[in-house]
């Protein structure tokens, strides 16, 4: 009996010396528990190694898809006869070999134990090819994992993380340089800063003009339109700024050159980031834009880690301090983090921003997983569909306006009409009063009489003091008269 065994380096065919040892399944492991016993029972017949890791991954993927690779066909045709039995570790592979090559393949519980013994001592059985097998194990494992999750190694998200971080740093440096240029040159020509708001145009004007006295004879048509050019020249004639030296002007011009070069480099870097984002995460770019999507990837660390995050995490990514502060103080948690700068949320009215952030985060979670785990031919069709659905929701929410009171239809409340028929109360239908009720009525009469007596006593006792004094005086007079 021949035994077919697959390793990362290639396919191996072994010759089993004694088939009788496979009859008792429980004792098979005892025959292969050491490397020496395994070498006695198995002999290497042939070994077909893979030329590259790509070939190994291709052969493995073909077997999983129900196909036989060319290398395996060549090996079986050259080393296995139709009369011999072939032990196979996988029943599906055995069926494929039977259909394609019409060989007698065997797979049962005893073969599984045999494969277990071969797997335990495969390094000793393939002593000649041991180095090749160790080198191929890790390479094939990584390549196969990338193939299974459809991971493209060309999609390197580290470039996006570095590019968006550099873009933020450039924005900060440009703002500092421009502010310093305006303040420095503003001592000489303060009116120019009020007239020209564009930073890059301001730096170009300062570089070309130099001293404000040269502004009248300088052509600024390539930088400014005619109206602004005339206004700048008029302001230069009546400027209230102080004079500066040539050395000051040299340093100011050098700073203006730095501003112009950094602005040009920032534009190039933004184009590079835009191209990388459309290649790496096309669906996420359609939903959020290049900058917001790149900042989310940078904050998460990578595109794969962002794909693993749920929608609720994507919604508040970037607002961790506010989240933990709200949890600590038991207040309302934040509704959005970096996702707030997306166009769909900035266009939404204030009352709908939280709802749009929740919906957008859910769509971004799905789009990120598609971008991270799909194959190379992934397009932005799903992102476009999701954006269209979100824009439709935003349009309906903004057009809805304040809620109105519900007006019920008239058929629910019919007018009341008086009926001509009248009914009289039949006193004879009442049940006769019991003795308990009579006693209760008697008790009520008694209690009412007692209350009247008490009220009369209170009224007699509660006479005013003046009447009491008059009575006392009358009694005294009568006593004195009698005396």
Coordinates of C-alpha atoms in Angstrom, one line a residue:
X1 CA 0.0 0.0 0.0
X2 CA 1.2 3.5 -0.8
X3 CA 0.5 6.5 1.3
X4 CA 0.0 10.1 -0.1
X5 CA 0.9 12.9 2.3
X6 CA 0.9 16.6 1.7
X7 CA 3.3 19.1 3.3
X8 CA 4.1 22.8 2.7
X9 CA 7.1 21.9 0.6
X10 CA 5.4 19.4 -1.8
X11 CA 3.7 16.0 -2.1
X12 CA 5.3 12.8 -0.7
X13 CA 4.5 9.2 -1.4
X14 CA 5.4 6.5 1.1
X15 CA 5.5 2.7 0.9
X16 CA 3.8 0.9 3.8
X17 CA 5.8 -2.3 4.6
X18 CA 3.1 -4.3 6.3
X19 CA -0.6 -3.7 5.7
X20 CA -1.7 -6.2 8.5
X21 CA -0.8 -3.6 11.1
X22 CA -3.7 -1.5 10.0
X23 CA -6.3 -4.1 11.0
X24 CA -6.3 -3.2 14.7
X25 CA -7.0 0.5 14.9
X26 CA -6.1 0.8 18.6
X27 CA -2.6 -0.5 18.1
X28 CA -1.6 1.6 15.1
X29 CA -0.3 4.5 17.2
X30 CA 2.0 2.1 19.1
X31 CA 3.6 1.1 15.8
X32 CA 4.4 4.8 15.0
X33 CA 5.0 6.3 18.4
X34 CA 8.7 6.7 17.8
X35 CA 10.7 8.0 14.8
X36 CA 12.6 4.7 14.4
X37 CA 9.4 2.6 14.2
X38 CA 7.9 5.1 11.7
X39 CA 11.0 4.8 9.5
X40 CA 10.8 1.0 9.7
X41 CA 7.2 0.9 8.6
X42 CA 7.3 3.6 6.0
X43 CA 9.8 4.2 3.2
X44 CA 9.8 7.3 1.0
X45 CA 9.1 6.4 -2.7
X46 CA 9.0 9.8 -4.3
X47 CA 8.8 13.5 -3.3
X48 CA 7.5 16.3 -5.6
X49 CA 8.4 19.7 -4.2
X50 CA 6.8 23.1 -5.1
X51 CA 9.0 25.5 -7.0
X52 CA 7.6 28.7 -5.4
X53 CA 5.2 29.6 -2.6
X54 CA 2.7 30.9 -5.2
X55 CA 2.7 27.4 -6.7
X56 CA 2.1 25.8 -3.2
X57 CA -0.8 28.2 -2.5
X58 CA -2.3 27.5 -6.0
X59 CA -2.1 23.8 -5.5
X60 CA -3.7 24.0 -2.1
X61 CA -6.5 26.3 -3.3
X62 CA -7.2 24.0 -6.2
X63 CA -7.7 21.0 -3.9
X64 CA -10.1 23.0 -1.7
X65 CA -12.1 24.0 -4.7
X66 CA -12.3 20.3 -5.9
X67 CA -9.6 20.3 -8.5
X68 CA -6.4 18.3 -9.0
X69 CA -3.2 20.3 -9.5
X70 CA -0.7 19.5 -12.3
X71 CA 2.1 18.6 -9.9
X72 CA -0.1 16.1 -8.1
X73 CA -1.2 14.5 -11.3
X74 CA 2.4 14.1 -12.5
X75 CA 3.4 12.6 -9.2
X76 CA 0.6 10.0 -9.1
X77 CA 1.0 9.0 -12.7
X78 CA 4.8 8.4 -12.3
X79 CA 4.8 6.6 -8.9
X80 CA 1.4 4.9 -8.5
X81 CA 0.2 1.9 -10.5
X82 CA -3.5 1.1 -11.0
X83 CA -3.2 -2.2 -9.2
X84 CA -1.9 -0.7 -5.9
X85 CA -3.9 0.9 -3.2
X86 CA -3.4 4.5 -2.3
X87 CA -4.1 5.7 1.3
X88 CA -5.4 9.3 1.3
X89 CA -6.0 11.5 4.4
X90 CA -9.0 13.3 2.9
X91 CA -12.0 11.5 1.4
X92 CA -12.8 14.3 -1.0
X93 CA -9.3 14.1 -2.4
X94 CA -9.7 10.4 -2.8
X95 CA -12.8 10.8 -4.8
X96 CA -11.1 13.3 -7.1
X97 CA -8.2 10.9 -7.7
X98 CA -10.6 8.1 -8.5
X99 CA -12.6 10.2 -11.0
X100 CA -9.6 11.8 -12.7
X101 CA -6.9 9.0 -12.6
X102 CA -9.1 5.9 -11.8
X103 CA -6.8 4.8 -8.9
X104 CA -7.9 2.7 -6.0
X105 CA -8.0 5.1 -3.0
X106 CA -8.6 4.1 0.6
X107 CA -9.8 6.3 3.5
X108 CA -11.1 5.0 6.8
X109 CA -10.4 5.2 10.6
X110 CA -7.2 3.1 10.3
X111 CA -5.9 5.4 7.6
X112 CA -6.6 8.5 9.9
X113 CA -4.5 6.9 12.6
X114 CA -1.8 6.2 10.1
X115 CA -1.8 9.8 8.9
X116 CA -1.5 10.8 12.5
X117 CA 1.7 8.8 12.9
X118 CA 3.1 10.2 9.7
X119 CA 2.3 13.8 10.7
X120 CA 4.1 13.3 14.1
X121 CA 7.4 12.1 12.5
X122 CA 7.3 13.8 9.1
X123 CA 10.6 15.6 9.7
X124 CA 12.4 12.4 10.3
X125 CA 10.7 10.7 7.4
X126 CA 11.7 13.6 5.0
X127 CA 15.2 13.9 6.4
X128 CA 16.6 15.0 3.0
X129 CA 14.0 17.7 2.5
X130 CA 13.8 18.9 6.1
X131 CA 15.3 22.4 5.4
X132 CA 13.1 23.1 2.5
X133 CA 10.0 22.1 4.5
X134 CA 10.9 24.3 7.4
X135 CA 11.4 27.3 5.1
X136 CA 8.2 26.7 3.2
X137 CA 5.9 26.2 6.3
X138 CA 5.8 29.9 7.3
X139 CA 5.8 31.3 3.8
X140 CA 2.9 29.1 2.7
X141 CA 1.0 29.8 5.9
X142 CA 1.1 33.5 5.4
X143 CA 0.3 33.3 1.6
X144 CA -2.6 31.0 2.2
X145 CA -4.0 33.2 4.9
X146 CA -3.9 36.2 2.6
X147 CA -5.5 34.2 -0.2
X148 CA -8.3 33.0 2.1
X149 CA -9.3 36.4 3.3
X150 CA -8.6 37.9 -0.2
X151 CA -5.9 40.1 1.3
X152 CA -3.9 42.1 -1.2
X153 CA -0.3 42.7 0.0
X154 CA -0.1 45.7 -2.4
X155 CA -2.7 47.5 -0.4
X156 CA -0.4 49.0 2.2
X157 CA -2.3 51.3 4.5
X158 CA 0.9 52.4 6.3
X159 CA 1.4 54.9 3.5
X160 CA -2.0 56.4 4.1
X161 CA -1.3 56.7 7.8
X162 CA 2.0 58.5 7.2
X163 CA 0.6 60.7 4.5
X164 CA -2.4 62.0 6.5
X165 CA -0.2 62.6 9.5
X166 CA 2.3 64.6 7.4
X167 CA -0.6 66.5 5.8
X168 CA -1.8 67.6 9.3
X169 CA 1.7 68.7 10.3
X170 CA 2.1 70.7 7.0
X171 CA -1.2 72.5 7.7
X172 CA 0.0 73.5 11.2
X173 CA 3.4 74.7 9.9
X174 CA 1.8 76.6 7.0
X175 CA -0.5 78.4 9.3
X176 CA 2.5 79.4 11.5
X177 CA 4.6 80.6 8.5
X178 CA 1.7 82.6 7.0
X179 CA 0.9 84.2 10.3
X180 CA 4.6 85.2 10.8
X181 CA 4.8 86.5 7.2
X182 CA 1.7 88.7 7.6
X183 CA 2.9 90.1 10.9
X184 CA 6.4 90.7 9.7
X185 CA 5.6 92.4 6.4
X186 CA 2.6 94.1 7.9
X187 CA 4.9 96.6 9.6
X188 CA 5.9 97.8 6.2
X189 CA 2.7 97.4 4.2
X190 CA -0.3 96.8 6.6
X191 CA -3.0 97.5 4.0
X192 CA -2.0 94.5 1.9
X193 CA -3.1 92.0 4.6
X194 CA -6.6 93.4 4.6
X195 CA -7.0 93.4 0.9
X196 CA -5.5 90.0 0.1
X197 CA -7.0 87.1 2.1
X198 CA -5.4 84.2 0.2
X199 CA -2.2 83.2 1.9
X200 CA -0.4 81.8 -1.2
X201 CA -1.3 84.9 -3.2
X202 CA -0.1 87.1 -0.4
X203 CA 3.3 85.3 -0.3
X204 CA 3.7 85.6 -4.1
X205 CA 2.9 89.3 -4.0
X206 CA 5.5 90.0 -1.2
X207 CA 8.1 88.0 -3.1
X208 CA 7.6 89.8 -6.4
X209 CA 7.0 93.3 -5.1
X210 CA 9.5 93.6 -2.3
X211 CA 9.4 97.2 -1.1
X212 CA 5.9 98.8 -1.4
X213 CA 7.4 101.6 -3.4
X214 CA 8.0 99.1 -6.3
X215 CA 4.4 98.1 -6.3
X216 CA 3.3 100.7 -8.9
X217 CA 5.8 99.6 -11.5
X218 CA 5.3 95.8 -10.8
X219 CA 3.0 93.7 -13.0
X220 CA 0.7 91.5 -10.7
X221 CA -1.7 90.3 -13.5
X222 CA -0.5 86.7 -13.2
X223 CA -1.3 86.7 -9.4
X224 CA -4.4 89.0 -9.0
X225 CA -7.3 90.2 -11.1
X226 CA -7.3 93.7 -12.4
X227 CA -9.6 95.2 -9.7
X228 CA -7.5 93.8 -6.9
X229 CA -4.3 94.8 -8.6
X230 CA -5.4 98.5 -8.9
X231 CA -6.6 98.5 -5.3
X232 CA -3.2 97.1 -4.0
X233 CA -1.3 99.8 -6.0
X234 CA -3.5 102.5 -4.6
X235 CA -3.0 101.3 -1.1
X236 CA 0.8 101.2 -1.6
X237 CA 0.8 104.9 -2.5
X238 CA -1.0 105.9 0.7
X239 CA 0.3 103.2 3.0
X240 CA 1.0 104.1 6.7
X241 CA 3.7 101.4 7.2
X242 CA 7.2 102.0 8.3
X243 CA 10.3 101.6 6.2
X244 CA 12.4 98.4 6.4
X245 CA 16.0 97.6 5.5
X246 CA 17.2 95.3 2.6
X247 CA 18.3 92.6 5.1
X248 CA 14.8 92.5 6.6
X249 CA 13.3 92.1 3.1
X250 CA 15.7 89.3 2.2
X251 CA 14.5 87.3 5.2
X252 CA 10.8 88.0 4.5
X253 CA 11.2 86.9 0.9
X254 CA 12.9 83.7 2.1
X255 CA 9.9 83.0 4.4
X256 CA 7.6 83.6 1.5
X257 CA 9.5 81.1 -0.6
X258 CA 9.0 78.5 2.1
X259 CA 5.3 79.2 2.2
X260 CA 5.0 78.8 -1.6
X261 CA 7.0 75.6 -1.6
X262 CA 5.1 74.1 1.3
X263 CA 1.8 74.9 -0.3
X264 CA 2.9 73.3 -3.6
X265 CA 4.1 70.2 -1.7
X266 CA 0.9 70.0 0.2
X267 CA -1.1 70.0 -3.0
X268 CA 1.0 67.1 -4.3
X269 CA 0.7 65.2 -1.1
X270 CA -3.1 65.6 -1.1
X271 CA -3.2 64.2 -4.7
X272 CA -1.1 61.3 -3.6
X273 CA -3.4 60.6 -0.6
X274 CA -6.4 60.8 -2.8
X275 CA -5.0 58.3 -5.3
X276 CA -4.0 55.9 -2.4
X277 CA -7.4 56.1 -0.8
X278 CA -9.3 55.4 -4.0
X279 CA -7.0 52.3 -4.5
X280 CA -7.1 51.1 -0.9
X281 CA -10.6 52.0 0.3
X282 CA -12.8 53.1 -2.5
X283 CA -16.1 52.6 -0.8
X284 CA -15.0 54.4 2.4
X285 CA -13.7 57.3 0.3
X286 CA -17.0 57.7 -1.4
X287 CA -18.9 57.9 1.9
X288 CA -16.5 60.1 4.0
X289 CA -14.1 61.7 1.6
X290 CA -10.3 61.3 1.4
X291 CA -9.2 63.2 4.5
X292 CA -11.9 61.9 6.9
X293 CA -11.4 58.3 5.8
X294 CA -7.6 58.6 6.0
X295 CA -7.9 60.0 9.5
X296 CA -10.2 57.2 10.6
X297 CA -7.7 54.6 9.3
X298 CA -4.8 56.5 11.0
X299 CA -6.7 56.6 14.3
X300 CA -7.6 52.9 14.2
X301 CA -4.0 51.9 13.2
X302 CA -4.8 50.1 10.0
X303 CA -7.6 49.3 7.6
X304 CA -8.0 45.8 8.9
X305 CA -8.3 47.0 12.5
X306 CA -10.9 49.6 11.4
X307 CA -12.8 46.8 9.6
X308 CA -12.9 44.8 12.9
X309 CA -14.5 47.7 14.8
X310 CA -18.3 47.8 15.0
X311 CA -20.4 50.8 13.8
X312 CA -20.8 52.2 17.3
X313 CA -17.0 52.4 17.7
X314 CA -16.5 54.1 14.3
X315 CA -19.2 56.6 15.2
X316 CA -17.3 57.9 18.3
X317 CA -13.7 57.2 17.0
X318 CA -11.7 60.3 17.9
X319 CA -13.9 61.4 20.9
X320 CA -12.5 59.0 23.5
X321 CA -11.9 61.7 26.1
X322 CA -15.4 63.0 25.9
X323 CA -16.8 59.4 26.0
X324 CA -14.9 58.4 29.2
X325 CA -15.7 61.7 30.8
X326 CA -19.4 61.2 30.1
X327 CA -19.3 57.7 31.4
X328 CA -17.5 58.8 34.6
X329 CA -19.9 61.7 35.3
X330 CA -22.9 59.7 34.1
X331 CA -23.9 62.2 31.4
X332 CA -24.9 61.9 27.8
X333 CA -22.2 60.2 25.6
X334 CA -20.9 62.0 22.5
X335 CA -22.8 61.4 19.2
X336 CA -19.8 61.6 16.8
X337 CA -16.0 61.9 16.7
X338 CA -13.9 62.2 13.5
X339 CA -16.9 61.3 11.4
X340 CA -18.5 64.7 12.3
X341 CA -16.3 66.4 9.5
X342 CA -17.9 64.2 6.8
X343 CA -20.0 66.1 4.2
X344 CA -23.2 64.2 4.9
X345 CA -23.2 65.3 8.6
X346 CA -22.1 68.9 8.1
X347 CA -24.9 69.4 5.6
X348 CA -27.5 67.9 8.0
X349 CA -29.6 70.2 10.2
X350 CA -28.7 70.2 13.9
X351 CA -31.6 68.0 15.0
X352 CA -30.7 65.3 12.5
X353 CA -26.9 65.2 12.9
X354 CA -27.0 62.5 15.5
X355 CA -29.3 60.3 13.4
X356 CA -27.1 60.8 10.3
X357 CA -23.9 60.0 12.3
X358 CA -25.4 56.7 13.4
X359 CA -26.6 55.8 9.9
X360 CA -23.3 56.9 8.3
X361 CA -21.2 54.9 10.8
X362 CA -23.2 51.7 10.0
X363 CA -22.6 52.1 6.3
X364 CA -18.9 52.9 6.9
X365 CA -18.5 49.7 8.9
X366 CA -19.8 47.6 6.0
X367 CA -17.9 49.6 3.4
X368 CA -14.6 49.2 5.4
X369 CA -15.0 45.4 5.6
X370 CA -15.6 45.2 1.9
X371 CA -12.5 47.3 1.2
X372 CA -10.3 45.4 3.6
X373 CA -11.3 41.8 2.8
X374 CA -12.4 41.8 -0.8
X375 CA -10.3 40.8 -3.8
X376 CA -8.3 43.2 -6.0
X377 CA -11.2 44.0 -8.4
X378 CA -13.3 45.7 -5.7
X379 CA -15.0 48.9 -6.9
X380 CA -16.9 51.7 -5.2
X381 CA -20.4 50.6 -6.4
X382 CA -21.5 49.7 -2.9
X383 CA -20.2 53.0 -1.5
X384 CA -22.1 54.9 -4.2
X385 CA -25.4 53.1 -3.4
X386 CA -25.0 53.6 0.3
X387 CA -24.2 57.4 -0.2
X388 CA -27.3 57.7 -2.4
X389 CA -29.5 56.1 0.3
X390 CA -28.1 58.4 3.0
X391 CA -28.6 61.5 0.8
X392 CA -32.2 60.4 0.3
X393 CA -32.7 60.0 4.1
X394 CA -31.1 63.4 4.6
X395 CA -33.4 65.0 2.0
X396 CA -36.5 63.5 3.6
X397 CA -35.5 64.5 7.1
X398 CA -34.7 68.1 6.1
X399 CA -37.9 68.5 4.1
X400 CA -40.1 67.0 6.8
X401 CA -40.0 70.1 9.1
X402 CA -41.7 70.4 12.4
X403 CA -44.3 67.8 13.3
X404 CA -47.9 68.8 13.0
X405 CA -50.9 67.6 15.0
X406 CA -52.7 64.7 13.6
X407 CA -56.1 65.6 12.0
X408 CA -58.5 62.7 12.4
X409 CA -61.0 62.1 9.6
X410 CA -64.6 63.2 10.1
X411 CA -66.2 59.7 9.9
X412 CA -64.7 58.8 13.2
X413 CA -66.7 61.4 15.1
X414 CA -70.4 61.3 13.9
X415 CA -72.8 64.0 15.0
X416 CA -75.1 63.1 17.9
X417 CA -78.8 63.1 17.1
X418 CA -81.5 63.1 19.8
X419 CA -83.9 60.1 19.5
X420 CA -87.6 60.5 19.6
X421 CA -88.2 57.6 21.9
X422 CA -88.0 58.3 25.7
X423 CA -87.9 56.0 28.6
X424 CA -89.2 56.5 32.2
X425 CA -87.7 55.1 35.3
X426 CA -89.6 52.2 36.8
X427 CA -89.4 52.4 40.6
X428 CA -91.2 49.1 41.1
X429 CA -88.2 47.3 39.7
X430 CA -86.0 48.3 42.7
X431 CA -85.3 45.8 45.3
X432 CA -86.9 46.4 48.8
X433 CA -84.6 48.0 51.4
X434 CA -83.2 45.7 54.0
X435 CA -83.2 46.2 57.8
X436 CA -79.6 47.1 57.7
X437 CA -80.3 50.1 55.6
X438 CA -83.1 51.2 58.1
X439 CA -80.7 50.9 61.0
X440 CA -78.2 52.8 59.1
X441 CA -80.7 55.6 58.4
X442 CA -81.7 55.6 62.1
X443 CA -78.1 55.9 63.1
X444 CA -77.8 58.8 60.7
X445 CA -80.8 60.5 62.3
X446 CA -79.4 60.0 65.7
X447 CA -76.0 61.2 64.8
X448 CA -77.5 64.3 63.1
X449 CA -79.5 65.1 66.3
X450 CA -76.4 64.7 68.5
X451 CA -74.5 67.0 66.2
X452 CA -77.3 69.7 66.5
X453 CA -77.2 69.4 70.3
X454 CA -73.4 69.9 70.4
X455 CA -73.7 72.9 68.0
X456 CA -76.3 74.5 70.2
X457 CA -74.1 74.0 73.3
X458 CA -71.1 75.5 71.6
X459 CA -73.1 78.5 70.6
X460 CA -74.4 79.0 74.2
X461 CA -70.9 78.6 75.5
X462 CA -69.3 80.8 72.9
X463 CA -71.3 84.0 73.7
X464 CA -69.3 87.2 73.4
X465 CA -67.5 88.6 76.4
X466 CA -69.5 91.9 76.3
X467 CA -72.8 90.1 76.9
X468 CA -71.2 88.2 79.8
X469 CA -70.0 91.4 81.4
X470 CA -73.5 93.0 81.1
X471 CA -75.1 90.1 82.8
X472 CA -72.5 90.2 85.6
X473 CA -73.2 94.0 86.1
X474 CA -77.0 93.3 86.2
X475 CA -76.5 90.6 88.8
X476 CA -74.4 92.9 91.0
X477 CA -77.0 95.8 90.8
X478 CA -79.7 93.4 91.8
X479 CA -77.6 92.3 94.8
X480 CA -76.9 95.8 95.9
X481 CA -80.6 96.8 95.6
X482 CA -81.6 93.9 97.8
X483 CA -79.1 94.9 100.4

